[in-house]
Coordinates of C-alpha atoms in Angstrom, one line a residue:
Chain A
M1 CA -3.1 24.3 33.4
A2 CA -1.6 23.5 30.0
V3 CA 0.8 21.1 31.7
G4 CA -2.1 19.4 33.4
L5 CA -4.1 19.1 30.2
L6 CA -1.1 17.8 28.3
K7 CA -0.3 15.3 31.1
K8 CA -3.8 13.9 30.8
A9 CA -3.8 13.7 27.1
L10 CA -0.3 12.4 26.5
P11 CA 1.1 10.5 29.5
R12 CA 3.6 8.9 27.2
L13 CA 5.5 11.8 25.9
G14 CA 8.0 12.1 28.7
L15 CA 6.1 14.6 30.8
A16 CA 6.9 12.6 33.9
V17 CA 9.9 14.0 35.6
P18 CA 12.6 11.4 35.5
A19 CA 13.2 9.9 38.9
W20 CA 16.9 9.8 38.8
P21 CA 19.4 12.3 37.4
G22 CA 21.5 11.8 34.4
V23 CA 18.9 9.8 32.5
R24 CA 16.5 11.2 30.0
C25 CA 13.4 9.1 29.9
M26 CA 11.7 8.6 26.6
T27 CA 8.5 6.8 26.9
S28 CA 7.6 5.2 23.6
R29 CA 4.1 3.8 23.2
L30 CA 4.5 0.1 22.4
Y31 CA 1.4 -1.6 21.3
G32 CA -0.2 -3.8 23.9
T33 CA 2.0 -2.7 26.8
A34 CA 1.5 -0.1 29.3
A35 CA 3.9 2.8 28.7
A36 CA 7.2 0.9 28.7
Q37 CA 10.1 3.2 29.4
T38 CA 13.1 3.1 27.1
Q39 CA 16.0 5.1 28.6
I40 CA 18.5 6.9 26.5
H41 CA 21.4 7.9 28.7
Q42 CA 22.5 11.5 28.2
P43 CA 25.6 12.9 29.9
D44 CA 24.3 14.8 32.9
N45 CA 21.6 16.9 31.2
S46 CA 18.7 16.3 33.5
V47 CA 18.2 20.0 34.4
G48 CA 18.5 21.0 30.7
S49 CA 16.1 18.3 29.5
D50 CA 13.6 19.3 32.2
K51 CA 13.7 22.9 31.0
I52 CA 13.4 21.8 27.3
L53 CA 10.2 19.9 28.1
T54 CA 8.6 22.3 30.5
E55 CA 9.5 25.7 29.1
P56 CA 7.0 25.6 26.1
L57 CA 4.2 24.7 28.5
K58 CA 4.5 28.0 30.4
H59 CA 3.4 30.1 27.4
P60 CA 0.0 29.9 25.8
D61 CA 1.4 30.4 22.3
F62 CA 5.0 29.4 22.6
F63 CA 5.4 28.8 18.8
R64 CA 3.6 32.0 17.9
L65 CA 1.2 30.2 15.6
S66 CA -1.4 33.0 15.5
E67 CA 0.9 34.8 13.0
L68 CA 0.5 32.0 10.5
F69 CA -3.1 32.6 9.6
S70 CA -5.8 35.2 9.7
L71 CA -9.5 35.3 9.2
K72 CA -9.1 36.8 5.8
D73 CA -6.8 33.9 4.7
L74 CA -9.4 31.4 5.8
F75 CA -12.1 33.3 4.0
D76 CA -10.1 33.6 0.8
A77 CA -9.4 29.9 0.9
R78 CA -13.2 29.2 1.1
V79 CA -12.9 27.5 4.5
H80 CA -16.3 28.8 5.6
L81 CA -18.3 26.9 2.9
G82 CA -20.1 23.9 4.1
H83 CA -22.5 21.4 2.4
K84 CA -26.2 21.8 1.7
I85 CA -28.7 21.8 4.4
G86 CA -29.8 18.2 3.7
C87 CA -26.2 16.9 4.5
R88 CA -26.0 18.8 7.7
H89 CA -24.9 16.8 10.8
R90 CA -26.8 17.5 14.0
L91 CA -23.6 18.0 16.1
M92 CA -22.2 20.5 13.7
E93 CA -25.0 23.0 14.2
Q94 CA -23.0 24.6 17.0
Y95 CA -20.3 25.5 14.6
L96 CA -22.5 27.0 11.9
F97 CA -22.8 30.7 11.3
G98 CA -25.9 30.3 9.2
C99 CA -27.0 29.1 5.9
R100 CA -27.4 31.0 2.6
L101 CA -29.4 29.6 -0.4
E102 CA -29.5 26.2 1.3
Q103 CA -25.7 26.1 1.8
D104 CA -24.3 26.0 5.3
I105 CA -21.8 28.6 6.3
L106 CA -19.3 27.8 9.1
D107 CA -18.5 30.3 11.8
L108 CA -14.9 31.4 11.1
D109 CA -14.5 32.9 14.5
Q110 CA -15.0 29.5 16.1
T111 CA -12.8 28.0 13.3
M112 CA -10.0 30.4 14.2
E113 CA -10.1 29.4 17.9
H114 CA -10.2 25.7 17.1
L115 CA -7.5 25.9 14.5
Q116 CA -5.3 27.8 16.9
Q117 CA -5.7 25.2 19.6
A118 CA -5.2 22.3 17.1
L119 CA -2.1 23.8 15.6
N120 CA -0.7 24.6 19.0
F121 CA -1.2 21.0 20.1
T122 CA 0.4 19.7 16.9
A123 CA 3.3 21.9 17.5
H124 CA 3.8 20.6 21.0
V125 CA 3.6 17.0 19.8
A126 CA 6.1 17.7 17.1
Y127 CA 8.3 19.5 19.6
R128 CA 8.4 16.4 21.7
R129 CA 9.3 14.3 18.7
G130 CA 6.0 12.6 18.5
I131 CA 4.9 10.7 15.4
I132 CA 2.2 12.5 13.4
L133 CA 0.1 10.7 10.9
F134 CA -1.9 12.5 8.3
V135 CA -5.1 10.7 7.2
S136 CA -7.4 11.6 4.4
R137 CA -9.5 9.5 2.0
N138 CA -10.1 12.3 -0.5
R139 CA -8.3 11.0 -3.6
Q140 CA -8.0 14.5 -5.0
F141 CA -5.4 15.5 -2.4
T142 CA -3.6 12.2 -1.8
H143 CA -0.4 13.3 -3.6
L144 CA -0.4 16.7 -2.0
I145 CA -0.8 15.3 1.5
E146 CA 1.8 12.6 1.0
S147 CA 4.3 15.1 -0.3
M148 CA 3.6 17.4 2.6
A149 CA 4.2 14.6 5.1
R150 CA 7.4 13.7 3.4
D151 CA 8.6 17.3 3.5
C152 CA 7.8 17.6 7.2
G153 CA 9.5 14.3 8.1
E154 CA 6.1 12.9 9.4
Y155 CA 3.9 10.2 8.1
A156 CA 0.8 9.9 5.9
H157 CA -1.9 7.4 5.1
C158 CA -4.2 8.4 2.3
R159 CA -4.9 4.9 1.0
Y160 CA -7.3 2.2 1.8
W161 CA -7.4 1.7 5.6
Q162 CA -7.0 -2.0 6.5
G163 CA -9.0 -2.9 9.6
G164 CA -6.4 -3.7 12.1
L165 CA -3.8 -1.1 11.5
L166 CA -4.1 0.5 14.9
T167 CA -5.9 -2.1 16.9
N168 CA -4.0 -5.1 15.5
A169 CA -0.6 -3.4 15.0
N170 CA 1.5 -6.3 16.3
V171 CA 0.2 -8.5 13.5
Q172 CA 0.1 -5.9 10.8
Y173 CA 3.5 -4.4 11.2
G174 CA 5.6 -6.5 13.5
K175 CA 6.4 -6.7 17.2
G176 CA 7.4 -3.6 19.0
V177 CA 6.1 -1.1 16.5
R178 CA 5.5 2.5 17.8
L179 CA 2.0 3.8 17.0
P180 CA 1.4 7.4 16.0
D181 CA 1.2 9.9 18.8
L182 CA -1.2 12.2 16.9
I183 CA -3.5 11.6 14.0
V184 CA -4.5 14.6 11.8
F185 CA -7.5 14.1 9.6
L186 CA -7.7 16.4 6.6
S187 CA -11.1 14.8 5.8
T188 CA -12.9 12.6 8.4
L189 CA -15.1 10.9 5.9
N190 CA -14.2 8.0 3.6
N191 CA -15.3 7.5 0.1
V192 CA -18.7 6.2 1.1
F193 CA -19.5 9.3 3.2
Q194 CA -19.1 7.3 6.4
Q195 CA -16.9 8.3 9.3
H196 CA -13.3 7.1 8.7
V197 CA -12.5 4.0 10.8
A198 CA -9.3 5.6 12.1
V199 CA -11.3 8.1 14.2
R200 CA -12.9 5.3 16.2
D201 CA -9.7 3.3 16.3
A202 CA -7.7 6.2 17.5
A203 CA -10.2 6.8 20.3
K204 CA -9.9 3.1 21.2
M205 CA -6.1 3.3 21.3
N206 CA -6.0 6.6 23.2
I207 CA -4.4 8.5 20.4
P208 CA -5.3 12.2 20.3
T209 CA -6.8 13.3 17.0
V210 CA -7.0 16.6 15.2
G211 CA -9.6 16.7 12.4
I212 CA -11.1 19.1 9.9
V213 CA -14.8 18.6 10.2
D214 CA -17.1 19.7 7.5
S215 CA -20.8 20.3 8.0
N216 CA -21.7 16.7 7.2
C217 CA -19.1 15.2 9.6
N218 CA -19.4 14.0 13.2
P219 CA -17.1 15.9 15.5
S220 CA -17.7 14.0 18.7
L221 CA -14.8 11.5 18.7
L222 CA -12.1 14.0 17.8
T223 CA -10.0 15.6 20.5
Y224 CA -9.4 18.8 18.5
P225 CA -12.1 19.2 15.8
V226 CA -11.6 22.2 13.5
P227 CA -14.8 23.1 11.6
G228 CA -13.9 23.9 8.0
N229 CA -14.2 23.0 4.4
D230 CA -12.5 19.7 3.5
D231 CA -13.5 19.5 -0.2
S232 CA -12.1 22.7 -1.8
G233 CA -8.6 22.7 -3.3
P234 CA -7.5 26.1 -1.8
A235 CA -8.8 25.1 1.6
V236 CA -6.9 21.8 1.8
E237 CA -3.8 23.5 0.4
L238 CA -4.1 26.1 3.2
Y239 CA -4.3 23.4 5.8
C240 CA -1.3 21.6 4.4
K241 CA 0.7 24.8 4.4
L242 CA -0.3 25.5 8.0
F243 CA 0.5 22.1 9.3
R244 CA 3.8 22.0 7.4
M245 CA 4.8 25.4 8.9
T246 CA 3.8 24.4 12.4
I247 CA 5.7 21.2 12.4
N248 CA 8.8 22.8 10.9
R249 CA 8.6 25.6 13.4
A250 CA 8.3 23.2 16.3
K251 CA 11.2 21.0 15.2
D252 CA 13.4 24.1 14.6
K253 CA 12.5 25.3 18.1
R254 CA 13.3 22.0 19.6
R255 CA 16.8 22.1 18.0
Q256 CA 17.3 25.6 19.2
M257 CA 16.3 24.8 22.7
E258 CA 18.5 21.7 22.8
I259 CA 21.5 23.8 21.7
L260 CA 20.6 26.6 24.1
Y261 CA 20.1 24.4 27.2
G262 CA 22.8 22.0 26.2
L263 CA 25.3 24.9 26.2
K264 CA 23.8 26.4 29.3
S265 CA 24.1 23.2 31.3
Q266 CA 27.6 22.7 30.0
N267 CA 28.5 26.2 31.1
D268 CA 26.9 25.6 34.6
Chain B
M1 CA -0.8 -34.2 48.1
A2 CA -0.6 -36.9 50.7
S3 CA -2.9 -36.2 53.6
T4 CA -4.5 -38.8 55.8
V5 CA -8.2 -38.9 56.2
P6 CA -8.9 -39.2 60.0
N7 CA -10.1 -42.6 61.1
P8 CA -13.9 -42.5 61.6
D9 CA -13.4 -44.5 64.8
S10 CA -11.3 -41.7 66.3
L11 CA -14.0 -39.1 65.7
G12 CA -15.0 -39.4 69.3
S13 CA -15.6 -36.2 71.1
N14 CA -15.7 -33.6 68.3
P15 CA -17.1 -35.1 65.2
G16 CA -18.0 -31.7 63.7
R17 CA -14.4 -30.5 63.7
H18 CA -13.1 -33.7 62.2
L19 CA -15.8 -33.6 59.5
A20 CA -15.0 -30.0 58.8
H21 CA -11.3 -31.0 58.5
I22 CA -12.1 -33.9 56.2
A23 CA -14.3 -31.7 54.1
K24 CA -11.5 -29.1 53.9
V25 CA -9.0 -31.7 52.9
L26 CA -11.3 -33.2 50.3
R27 CA -12.1 -29.8 49.0
L28 CA -8.4 -29.0 48.9
R29 CA -7.7 -32.2 47.1
Q30 CA -10.5 -31.6 44.7
L31 CA -9.3 -28.1 44.2
S32 CA -5.7 -29.2 43.6
A33 CA -6.9 -31.9 41.3
M34 CA -9.0 -29.5 39.4
V35 CA -6.2 -27.0 39.3
L36 CA -3.8 -29.6 38.2
A37 CA -6.2 -30.9 35.6
R38 CA -6.8 -27.4 34.4
L39 CA -3.1 -26.8 34.3
V40 CA -2.6 -30.0 32.4
C41 CA -5.3 -29.1 30.0
T42 CA -4.3 -25.5 29.4
S43 CA -0.6 -26.1 29.2
S44 CA -0.9 -28.3 26.2
T45 CA -3.4 -26.0 24.5
L46 CA -1.2 -23.0 25.4
Q47 CA 1.8 -24.8 24.0
R48 CA -0.1 -25.6 20.8
K49 CA -1.3 -22.1 20.4
N50 CA 2.1 -20.6 21.1
I51 CA 3.8 -22.8 18.5
A52 CA 1.4 -21.7 15.9
A53 CA 1.3 -18.1 16.8
A54 CA 5.1 -17.6 17.0
G55 CA 5.4 -18.0 13.2
P56 CA 8.6 -18.9 11.4
E57 CA 11.7 -19.1 13.6
K58 CA 13.5 -15.8 13.9
Y59 CA 17.3 -15.7 13.7
T60 CA 19.1 -12.8 15.2
Q61 CA 21.9 -10.9 13.5
E62 CA 24.5 -12.2 15.9
F63 CA 23.4 -15.8 15.4
I64 CA 23.8 -15.5 11.6
K65 CA 27.2 -13.8 12.0
K66 CA 28.4 -16.6 14.3
Q67 CA 27.1 -19.2 11.7
I68 CA 29.0 -17.4 8.9
E69 CA 32.2 -17.4 11.0
E70 CA 31.8 -21.1 11.7
F71 CA 31.2 -21.8 8.1
N72 CA 34.3 -20.0 7.0
I73 CA 36.5 -21.8 9.5
G74 CA 34.9 -25.1 8.5
K75 CA 35.6 -24.3 4.9
R76 CA 39.3 -23.8 5.6
H77 CA 39.5 -27.0 7.6
L78 CA 37.8 -28.9 4.8
A79 CA 40.3 -27.4 2.3
N80 CA 43.2 -28.5 4.5
M81 CA 41.7 -32.0 4.8
M82 CA 41.3 -32.4 1.1
G83 CA 44.8 -31.0 0.4
E84 CA 43.5 -27.9 -1.5
D85 CA 44.4 -24.3 -1.1
P86 CA 42.1 -22.7 1.6
E87 CA 42.1 -19.3 -0.2
T88 CA 40.8 -20.6 -3.5
F89 CA 38.4 -23.2 -2.2
T90 CA 35.0 -22.8 -4.1
Q91 CA 31.6 -24.0 -3.3
E92 CA 31.9 -26.8 -5.9
G93 CA 35.0 -27.9 -4.0
I94 CA 33.0 -28.0 -0.8
D95 CA 30.3 -30.0 -2.5
R96 CA 32.7 -32.5 -3.8
A97 CA 34.5 -32.8 -0.5
I98 CA 31.3 -33.4 1.4
A99 CA 30.2 -36.0 -1.2
Y100 CA 33.5 -37.8 -0.7
L101 CA 33.6 -37.6 3.1
F102 CA 30.0 -38.3 3.7
P103 CA 28.8 -40.7 1.0
S104 CA 25.1 -41.0 1.1
G105 CA 22.9 -43.5 -0.7
L106 CA 19.7 -41.4 -0.2
F107 CA 17.7 -40.8 -3.3
E108 CA 16.3 -37.5 -2.2
K109 CA 19.0 -34.9 -3.0
R110 CA 17.8 -32.5 -0.4
A111 CA 18.2 -35.1 2.4
R112 CA 21.9 -35.6 1.7
P113 CA 24.4 -33.8 3.9
V114 CA 25.1 -30.3 2.7
M115 CA 27.5 -27.5 3.6
K116 CA 26.5 -24.1 2.3
H117 CA 26.8 -20.5 3.2
P118 CA 24.3 -19.6 6.0
D119 CA 22.7 -16.9 3.9
E120 CA 21.5 -19.7 1.6
I121 CA 20.3 -22.0 4.4
F122 CA 18.6 -19.6 6.8
P123 CA 15.6 -17.8 5.4
K124 CA 16.0 -14.0 5.0
Q125 CA 14.6 -12.0 7.8
R126 CA 12.8 -8.8 7.2
A127 CA 14.9 -5.9 8.5
V128 CA 13.3 -3.8 11.2
Q129 CA 11.5 -0.9 9.6
W130 CA 12.0 1.6 12.4
G131 CA 15.0 3.2 14.2
E132 CA 16.0 3.2 17.8
D133 CA 13.5 5.8 18.8
G134 CA 10.7 3.9 17.2
R135 CA 10.1 6.2 14.3
P136 CA 9.7 4.3 11.0
F137 CA 12.1 5.1 8.2
H138 CA 9.6 5.4 5.4
F139 CA 7.0 8.1 5.4
L140 CA 4.3 5.7 4.1
F141 CA 5.2 3.0 6.6
Y142 CA 1.7 3.1 8.3
T143 CA -0.1 2.3 5.0
G144 CA 1.4 -1.2 5.1
K145 CA 2.5 -1.2 1.5
Q146 CA 5.2 1.5 1.5
S147 CA 7.1 0.6 -1.6
Y148 CA 3.9 0.2 -3.7
Y149 CA 2.4 3.6 -2.7
S150 CA 5.7 5.5 -2.9
L151 CA 6.0 4.7 -6.6
M152 CA 3.8 7.7 -7.5
H153 CA 6.3 10.0 -5.8
C154 CA 9.2 8.9 -8.0
L155 CA 7.8 10.4 -11.1
R156 CA 10.2 13.3 -11.2
F157 CA 13.0 10.8 -10.8
I158 CA 11.8 8.8 -13.7
Q159 CA 11.5 11.9 -15.9
L160 CA 15.1 12.9 -14.9
L161 CA 16.4 9.4 -15.8
E162 CA 14.7 9.6 -19.2
R163 CA 16.2 13.0 -19.7
I164 CA 19.7 11.6 -19.0
L165 CA 19.2 9.0 -21.7
A166 CA 18.3 11.7 -24.2
L167 CA 21.6 13.6 -23.6
P168 CA 24.6 13.1 -26.0
Y169 CA 27.0 11.3 -23.6
C170 CA 24.3 9.1 -22.1
S171 CA 26.2 5.9 -23.1
M172 CA 28.3 6.3 -19.9
E173 CA 25.3 5.7 -17.6
E174 CA 23.0 4.0 -20.1
E175 CA 23.7 0.5 -18.9
Y176 CA 22.9 1.4 -15.3
I177 CA 19.7 3.1 -16.1
Q178 CA 18.6 0.4 -18.5
R179 CA 18.7 -2.0 -15.6
F180 CA 15.6 -0.4 -14.3
R181 CA 13.8 -0.5 -17.6
R182 CA 11.8 -3.4 -18.8
A183 CA 11.5 -3.8 -22.6
L184 CA 7.8 -3.7 -23.6
E185 CA 7.3 -5.3 -27.0
V186 CA 5.4 -3.0 -29.2
Q187 CA 2.3 -4.9 -30.3
S188 CA 2.0 -3.6 -33.8
K189 CA 5.5 -4.9 -34.7
K190 CA 4.1 -8.4 -34.5
Q191 CA 1.9 -7.8 -37.5
K192 CA 3.3 -9.4 -40.7
I193 CA 3.0 -6.9 -43.4
E194 CA 3.4 -8.3 -46.9
P195 CA 5.1 -6.0 -49.4
L196 CA 2.9 -4.6 -52.2
Q197 CA 2.7 -6.6 -55.4
Y198 CA 2.3 -5.2 -58.9
D199 CA 0.4 -6.9 -61.7
E200 CA 0.7 -6.4 -65.5
N201 CA -0.9 -3.0 -65.7
E202 CA 1.4 -1.6 -63.0
V203 CA -1.5 -1.5 -60.6
A204 CA -0.6 -2.3 -57.0
F205 CA -2.5 -5.0 -55.3
S206 CA -2.3 -7.1 -52.1
T207 CA -3.9 -10.3 -50.8
G208 CA -5.2 -11.2 -47.4
E209 CA -6.8 -14.2 -45.7
G210 CA -9.3 -14.2 -42.9
R211 CA -11.4 -16.7 -40.9
R212 CA -14.4 -16.4 -38.7
K213 CA -16.3 -19.3 -37.3
T214 CA -15.7 -21.9 -40.0
A215 CA -15.9 -19.4 -42.8
T216 CA -12.6 -18.7 -44.7
A217 CA -12.1 -15.8 -47.1
T218 CA -9.3 -14.7 -49.4
T219 CA -9.3 -11.2 -50.8
I220 CA -7.3 -9.3 -53.4
V221 CA -7.4 -5.5 -52.9
R222 CA -6.3 -3.5 -55.9
D223 CA -5.3 0.2 -56.0
N224 CA -6.7 2.9 -58.3
G225 CA -10.1 1.5 -58.1
S226 CA -13.6 3.0 -57.6
G227 CA -15.0 0.8 -54.8
N228 CA -16.2 -2.2 -56.8
I229 CA -16.5 -5.3 -54.6
T230 CA -17.0 -8.8 -56.1
V231 CA -17.7 -11.8 -53.8
N232 CA -17.4 -15.3 -55.4
G233 CA -17.9 -13.7 -58.8
V234 CA -21.1 -12.0 -57.7
D235 CA -21.6 -8.3 -56.9
Y236 CA -21.7 -7.6 -53.2
L237 CA -25.1 -6.1 -53.3
H238 CA -26.6 -9.4 -54.5
Y239 CA -24.4 -11.6 -52.4
F240 CA -25.1 -9.7 -49.1
P241 CA -28.7 -8.3 -49.3
V242 CA -28.5 -7.3 -45.6
L243 CA -27.1 -3.9 -44.8
Q244 CA -25.3 -5.2 -41.7
D245 CA -23.0 -7.5 -43.7
R246 CA -22.3 -4.8 -46.2
E247 CA -21.3 -2.4 -43.4
Q248 CA -18.8 -5.1 -42.2
L249 CA -17.3 -5.3 -45.7
M250 CA -16.8 -1.5 -45.9
F251 CA -15.6 -0.8 -42.3
P252 CA -11.8 -1.3 -43.0
F253 CA -12.0 1.2 -45.9
Q254 CA -14.1 3.6 -44.0
F255 CA -11.7 3.5 -41.0
L256 CA -8.8 4.4 -43.3
D257 CA -10.8 7.0 -45.4
R258 CA -10.2 5.0 -48.5
L259 CA -13.8 4.2 -49.4
G260 CA -13.8 4.8 -53.2
K261 CA -10.1 4.2 -53.8
H262 CA -9.8 0.4 -54.0
D263 CA -11.3 -2.5 -55.9
M264 CA -11.9 -5.8 -54.1
E265 CA -12.2 -9.3 -55.3
C266 CA -12.8 -12.1 -52.8
K267 CA -13.6 -15.8 -52.5
V268 CA -15.4 -17.1 -49.4
T269 CA -16.5 -20.5 -48.4
G270 CA -18.1 -22.0 -45.3
G271 CA -20.0 -20.5 -42.4
G272 CA -23.1 -18.5 -42.6
R273 CA -24.1 -15.0 -43.7
S274 CA -22.5 -13.1 -40.8
A275 CA -19.5 -15.4 -40.5
Q276 CA -18.6 -14.8 -44.2
A277 CA -19.0 -11.1 -43.8
G278 CA -16.6 -11.1 -40.7
A279 CA -14.1 -13.3 -42.5
I280 CA -14.0 -11.0 -45.5
R281 CA -13.6 -8.0 -43.2
L282 CA -10.5 -9.5 -41.5
A283 CA -9.1 -10.5 -44.8
T284 CA -9.5 -7.0 -46.3
A285 CA -7.9 -5.4 -43.2
R286 CA -4.9 -7.7 -43.5
A287 CA -4.7 -6.9 -47.2
L288 CA -4.8 -3.2 -46.6
L289 CA -1.9 -3.4 -44.2
S290 CA 0.5 -3.2 -47.1
F291 CA -1.0 0.1 -48.3
V292 CA -0.9 1.8 -45.0
T293 CA 1.6 3.6 -42.6
E294 CA 2.8 2.3 -39.3
N295 CA 0.8 4.7 -37.2
E296 CA -2.3 3.6 -39.1
V297 CA -1.4 0.0 -38.5
E298 CA -1.3 0.7 -34.8
S299 CA -4.7 2.5 -34.9
M300 CA -6.2 -0.4 -36.9
R301 CA -5.0 -2.8 -34.3
Q302 CA -6.5 -0.7 -31.5
A303 CA -9.8 -0.5 -33.4
G304 CA -9.9 -4.3 -33.5
L305 CA -9.7 -4.7 -37.2
L306 CA -6.8 -7.0 -37.1
T307 CA -7.8 -9.3 -34.3
P308 CA -9.4 -12.6 -35.4
D309 CA -12.6 -13.2 -33.5
P310 CA -12.0 -16.4 -31.4
R311 CA -15.7 -17.1 -30.8
V312 CA -16.8 -20.5 -32.2
K313 CA -19.9 -22.6 -31.6
E314 CA -19.7 -24.1 -28.1
R315 CA -20.1 -27.9 -28.0
Q316 CA -23.1 -29.6 -26.7
K317 CA -22.6 -31.5 -23.4
P318 CA -24.0 -34.9 -22.5
G319 CA -27.0 -34.6 -20.1
Q320 CA -28.0 -31.2 -21.6
E321 CA -29.9 -30.3 -24.6
G322 CA -27.5 -27.7 -26.0
A323 CA -24.3 -26.1 -24.8
R324 CA -26.0 -24.3 -22.0
R325 CA -29.6 -25.3 -22.2
K326 CA -30.6 -28.0 -19.8
F327 CA -33.5 -30.4 -20.3
T328 CA -36.9 -29.3 -19.0
W329 CA -36.9 -29.8 -15.2
N330 CA -39.5 -32.2 -14.0
K331 CA -40.6 -32.1 -10.4
R332 CA -41.2 -35.9 -10.4

């Protein structure tokens, strides 16, 4: 089931079984073209590479991400605190536990499930060497998020978002640029309390998104919304820590699997 | 498309079929003509669009490498031709050789024949920002301005560099690190501070000049005083009955906490009430520079005491009543 879901969500990330042996297909998403296949020839590793890509999909929690966080951690980091009733978004009502003294409280049980799914998805994307882009327009955490992205080896964009970055990438960056395979929003609103343009653009360009939605955000366009606080320092630091750990774990696992199956296929 | 239209005389037995055939031929002709016309129209527009959209011509790495090889070989041939040593043939030699072999009477220097290294002729291409797998090299690539936004992350690096310069043996790497430094002139060093002068009673005094809006003032500030101020021989209370002007006079002393410590004697001409007060203020501030430490000079400069006010009366323009005021607008 996971295979099917991932196939639907990410047709580009090499889930298709290569048609001929001895070749590892790496589909890179080029702007404006249907998934063009660039082939990197590997010396007779087809069985190994198959195993590398399909093995994680057999387990529901291959990277054991549920050990990374607990409900108490979320509570201590003030993730459950939302905005006042007046700022509440209609579509966030399903994620609210209730409200206390006119302040909305998010349901941490739901947050746990959503966060687990989001982190699992991020880990799989990182495992398959996808490009992850962290987006946030909260100036308080710009430096933190950029440092975190640099430490992971992924990318960040916490600055002014120019209109055509995703939709007009050929002109903005140059021909043949590879767009991000996953966009993670640590805050879906921009400085004017409107939804960030990247949410809509990612949906247009078929890029899956993970986003922390607060009680005043619109969760509809995100693939993996995670209801949670996006304004408090401890909360955002917790998210950064979790994302960094998942991505590092996924990349380490990938290296391990490559060594393991590389050795195995050599032995066989 | 050459096709014959059937002779109407030969219609004979089956006129309908012939007509249909004619119609089909005509339609085909029309269609082909339209298609041709459309092709003709669109091809030129397409060409125009493509030329504009392609941007500046891109030169590949191999092309540039080939050009460099050809240039080097040509340079050696040229040296042999001119009888010089190919190993030590400089660019000046090349220019002289070309000027000799291809004399040109053209006035425009850039139109004359030139032989230069390809790096100087072909415009520099921006290197591709991503690797073979498509992943960009810089973590801020997707912002568009990666070098600009990455400056904030170099702070630690800058601190370390400054630390290195503070160490005893820094002279070894100082030159390299200073390359990244730009000397900012400290503004306060530009102030000309006159040395203190002493009159007969060994009392220190200093002079200053100031201007504001056609009023000029010269002041003499003496030490060991009690705050007496004389303007043009008259006491300041009589000369400036308005409180605002007196405040302007006293502001430099108040800023430096030297209110009752100096005596001042000034002469002022020109301007109006406010202008004279402003001129005296600037002159006093300049005079007080000699009594004061460097840090206080910097703080005075930042307070605006030492900046001459550049505002003057704006001239009246023709067709208008004043500098900005226009004549009363009449509908008819």
